[in-house]
XYZ file of C-alpha atoms in Angstrom:
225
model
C 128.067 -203.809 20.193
C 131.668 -203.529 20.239
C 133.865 -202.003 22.735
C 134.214 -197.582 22.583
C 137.840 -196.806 22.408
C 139.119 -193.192 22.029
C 142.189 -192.859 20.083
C 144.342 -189.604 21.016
C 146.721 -188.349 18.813
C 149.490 -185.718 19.102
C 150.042 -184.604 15.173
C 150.899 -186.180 12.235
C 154.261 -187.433 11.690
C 157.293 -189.343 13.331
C 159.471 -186.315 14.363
C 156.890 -183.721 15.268
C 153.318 -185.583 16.155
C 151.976 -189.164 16.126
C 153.568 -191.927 14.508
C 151.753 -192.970 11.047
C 152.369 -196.348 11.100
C 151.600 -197.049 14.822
C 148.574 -195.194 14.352
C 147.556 -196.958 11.748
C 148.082 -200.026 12.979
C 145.886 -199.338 16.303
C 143.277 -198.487 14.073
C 143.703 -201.546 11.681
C 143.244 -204.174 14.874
C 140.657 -202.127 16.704
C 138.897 -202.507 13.247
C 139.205 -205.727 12.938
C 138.081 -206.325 16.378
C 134.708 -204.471 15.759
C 135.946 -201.477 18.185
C 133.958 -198.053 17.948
C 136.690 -195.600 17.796
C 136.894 -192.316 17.904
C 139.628 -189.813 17.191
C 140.621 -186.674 19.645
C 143.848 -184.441 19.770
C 144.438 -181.441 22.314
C 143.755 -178.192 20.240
C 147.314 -176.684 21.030
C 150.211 -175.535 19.329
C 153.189 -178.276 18.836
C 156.521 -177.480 20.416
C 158.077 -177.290 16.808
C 158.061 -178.457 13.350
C 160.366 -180.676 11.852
C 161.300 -180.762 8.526
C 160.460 -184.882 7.755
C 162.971 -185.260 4.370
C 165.991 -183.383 6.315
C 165.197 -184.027 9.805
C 165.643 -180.186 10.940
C 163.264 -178.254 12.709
C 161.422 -175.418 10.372
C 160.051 -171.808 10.933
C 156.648 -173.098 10.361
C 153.840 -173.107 13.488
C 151.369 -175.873 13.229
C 148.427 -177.023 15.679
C 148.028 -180.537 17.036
C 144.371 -180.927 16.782
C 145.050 -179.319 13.073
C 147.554 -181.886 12.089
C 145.985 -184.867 13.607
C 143.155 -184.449 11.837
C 145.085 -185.387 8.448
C 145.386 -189.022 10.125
C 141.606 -188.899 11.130
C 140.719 -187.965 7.733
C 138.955 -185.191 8.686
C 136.707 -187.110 11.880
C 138.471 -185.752 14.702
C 137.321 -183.456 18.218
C 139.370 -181.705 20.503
C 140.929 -184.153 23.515
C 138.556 -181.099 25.800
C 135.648 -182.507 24.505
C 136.774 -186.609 25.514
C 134.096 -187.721 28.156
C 135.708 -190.779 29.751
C 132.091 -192.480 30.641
C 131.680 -192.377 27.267
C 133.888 -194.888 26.242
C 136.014 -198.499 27.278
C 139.364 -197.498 26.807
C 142.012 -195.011 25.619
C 144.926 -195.523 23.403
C 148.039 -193.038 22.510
C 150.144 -194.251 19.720
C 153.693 -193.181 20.305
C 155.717 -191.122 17.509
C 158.061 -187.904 18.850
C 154.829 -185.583 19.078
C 153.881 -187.788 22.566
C 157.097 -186.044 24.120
C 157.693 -182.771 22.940
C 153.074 -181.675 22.583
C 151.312 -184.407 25.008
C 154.338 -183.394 27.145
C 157.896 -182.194 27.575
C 159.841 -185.692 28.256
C 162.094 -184.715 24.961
C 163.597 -181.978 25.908
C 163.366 -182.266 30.266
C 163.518 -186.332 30.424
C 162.083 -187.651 33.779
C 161.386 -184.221 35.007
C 159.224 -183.258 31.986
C 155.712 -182.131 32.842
C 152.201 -183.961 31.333
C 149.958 -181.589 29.496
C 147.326 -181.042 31.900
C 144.753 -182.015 29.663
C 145.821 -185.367 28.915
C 146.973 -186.040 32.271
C 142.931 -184.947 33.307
C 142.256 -187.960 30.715
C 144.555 -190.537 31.774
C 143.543 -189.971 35.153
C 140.106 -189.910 34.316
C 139.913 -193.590 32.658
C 142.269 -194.572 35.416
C 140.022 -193.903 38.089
C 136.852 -195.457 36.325
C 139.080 -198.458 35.849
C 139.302 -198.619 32.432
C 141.944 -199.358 30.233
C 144.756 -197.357 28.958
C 146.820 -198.269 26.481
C 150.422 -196.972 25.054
C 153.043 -197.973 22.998
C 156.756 -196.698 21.926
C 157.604 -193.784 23.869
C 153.780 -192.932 25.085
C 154.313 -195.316 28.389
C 156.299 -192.187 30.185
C 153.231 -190.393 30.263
C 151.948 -193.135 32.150
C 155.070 -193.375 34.274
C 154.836 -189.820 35.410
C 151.028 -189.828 36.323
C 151.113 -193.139 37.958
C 153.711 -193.605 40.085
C 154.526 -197.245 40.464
C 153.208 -198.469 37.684
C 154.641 -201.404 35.255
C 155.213 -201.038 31.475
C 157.555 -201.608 29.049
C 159.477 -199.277 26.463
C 161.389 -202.651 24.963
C 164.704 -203.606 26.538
C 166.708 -201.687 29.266
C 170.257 -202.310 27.431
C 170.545 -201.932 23.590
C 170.341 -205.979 22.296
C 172.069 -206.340 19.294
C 171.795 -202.632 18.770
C 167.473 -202.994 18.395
C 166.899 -201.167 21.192
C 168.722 -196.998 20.699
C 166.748 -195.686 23.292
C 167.335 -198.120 25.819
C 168.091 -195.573 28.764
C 164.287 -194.756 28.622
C 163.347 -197.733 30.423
C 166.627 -196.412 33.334
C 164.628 -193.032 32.999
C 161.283 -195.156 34.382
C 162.526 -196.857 36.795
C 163.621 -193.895 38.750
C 160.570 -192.584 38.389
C 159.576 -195.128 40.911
C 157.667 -197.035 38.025
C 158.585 -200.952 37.211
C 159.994 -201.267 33.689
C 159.268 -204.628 32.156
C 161.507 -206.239 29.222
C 159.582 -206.927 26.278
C 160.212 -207.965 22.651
C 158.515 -205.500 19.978
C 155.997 -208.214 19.235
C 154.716 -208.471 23.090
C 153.133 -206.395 24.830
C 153.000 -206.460 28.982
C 149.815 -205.875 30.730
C 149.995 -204.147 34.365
C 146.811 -205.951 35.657
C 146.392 -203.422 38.894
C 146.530 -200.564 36.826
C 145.072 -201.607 33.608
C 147.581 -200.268 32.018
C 149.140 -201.854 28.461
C 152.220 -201.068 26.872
C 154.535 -202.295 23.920
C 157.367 -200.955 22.621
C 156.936 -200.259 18.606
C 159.383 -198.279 17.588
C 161.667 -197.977 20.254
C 163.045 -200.789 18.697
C 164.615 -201.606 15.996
C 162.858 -204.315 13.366
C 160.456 -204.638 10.752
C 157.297 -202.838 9.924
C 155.009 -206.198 10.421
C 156.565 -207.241 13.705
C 155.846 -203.343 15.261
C 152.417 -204.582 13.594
C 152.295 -207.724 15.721
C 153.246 -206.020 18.854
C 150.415 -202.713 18.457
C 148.208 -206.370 17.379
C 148.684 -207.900 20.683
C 148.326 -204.465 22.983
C 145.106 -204.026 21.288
C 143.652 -207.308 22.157
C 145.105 -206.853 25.716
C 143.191 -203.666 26.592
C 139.737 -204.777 24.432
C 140.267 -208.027 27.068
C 140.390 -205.682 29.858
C 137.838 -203.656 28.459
């Protein structure tokens, strides 16, 4: 039987929700591995709605759960229904929805606060010592429940202009947490936590290499799992 993994999502699209392609791509090697996954999303209304083909926010309202479900194709349940004995592991793809719906790191930085639900799940695999997995900007949320803890967001200085959002890693550190420099194809595994983390698209380079990298956390937490 292959390993349970639940798969939390936070909408459906770069600026606004979950990142397609990292999504995808968790979904592609936990396939391949012969993972049983299944889908939640926290049944709450995003912060805003951005306009994808002019990059502006819109007047619309939309709800996470609601979007997410167009990446689930339909086979989704709300993250208040997640029962952490029920599965291995946990993964959060990264995309803009992590900060502004899972929590408020894009608009308050290092002093944003976690959605309580999804800090109730991190916690909750945490503490059973299972693993967690996150990649692109989804390792703050791990940064502000677990203080102390090591993962990586890429580089900490912009190499060769790859890495934009460099001061993220700065951002973690003074949360108390240990930032570790990665390339996007890596992906570094805090053993004492069991927590593992690669950067995606914080930086910089092409689609299969952000492939390689969401490739290599998978195997690391289905190890750990």
């Amino acid at each position: 039987m292959g390993k349970r993994v639940a798969l939390i999502l936070a909408g459906c699209g770069v600026f606004d929700g979950s990142e397609i392609h990292e999504a995808s791509a968790v979904l592609v090697h936990l396939s391949r591995a012969g993972a049983e996954v299944k889908i939640f999303a926290p049944n709450i209304e995003q912060m805003h709605v951005v306009d994808h083909l002019k990059g502006n926010p819109s007047d619309e309202k939309r709800n996470v759960l609601i979007e997410s479900a167009r990446l689930a194709r339909g086979n989704i349940q709300d993250l208040a229904e997640l029962k952490a004995n029920e599965f291995d592991a946990v993964i959060f793809p990264g995309g803009f929805g992590v900060a502004k719906n899972l929590c408020s790191w894009a608009v308050e930085g290092k002093d944003c606060t976690v959605n309580e639900l999804v800090k109730s799940t991190l916690k909750a695999f945490h503490s059973a010592k299972k693993p967690i997995g996150l990649c692109c900007i989804s390792p703050v949320l791990a940064a502000k429940v677990f203080p102390g803890c090591e993962v990586t967001v890429g580089h900490n200085k912009n190499v060769d202009g790859r890495f934009p959002d460099a001061e993220t890693a700065s951002a973690i550190e003074e949360l108390g947490c240990k930032h570790i420099c990665k390339d996007v194809n890596e992906a570094h595994v805090d053993a004492s936590n069991r927590i593992v983390t690669t950067c995606a698209f914080m930086c910089k380079a092409p689609l299969h290499e952000i492939f390689d990298g969401i490739g290599a956390m998978v195997n690391e937490v289905l190890k750990l799992a």
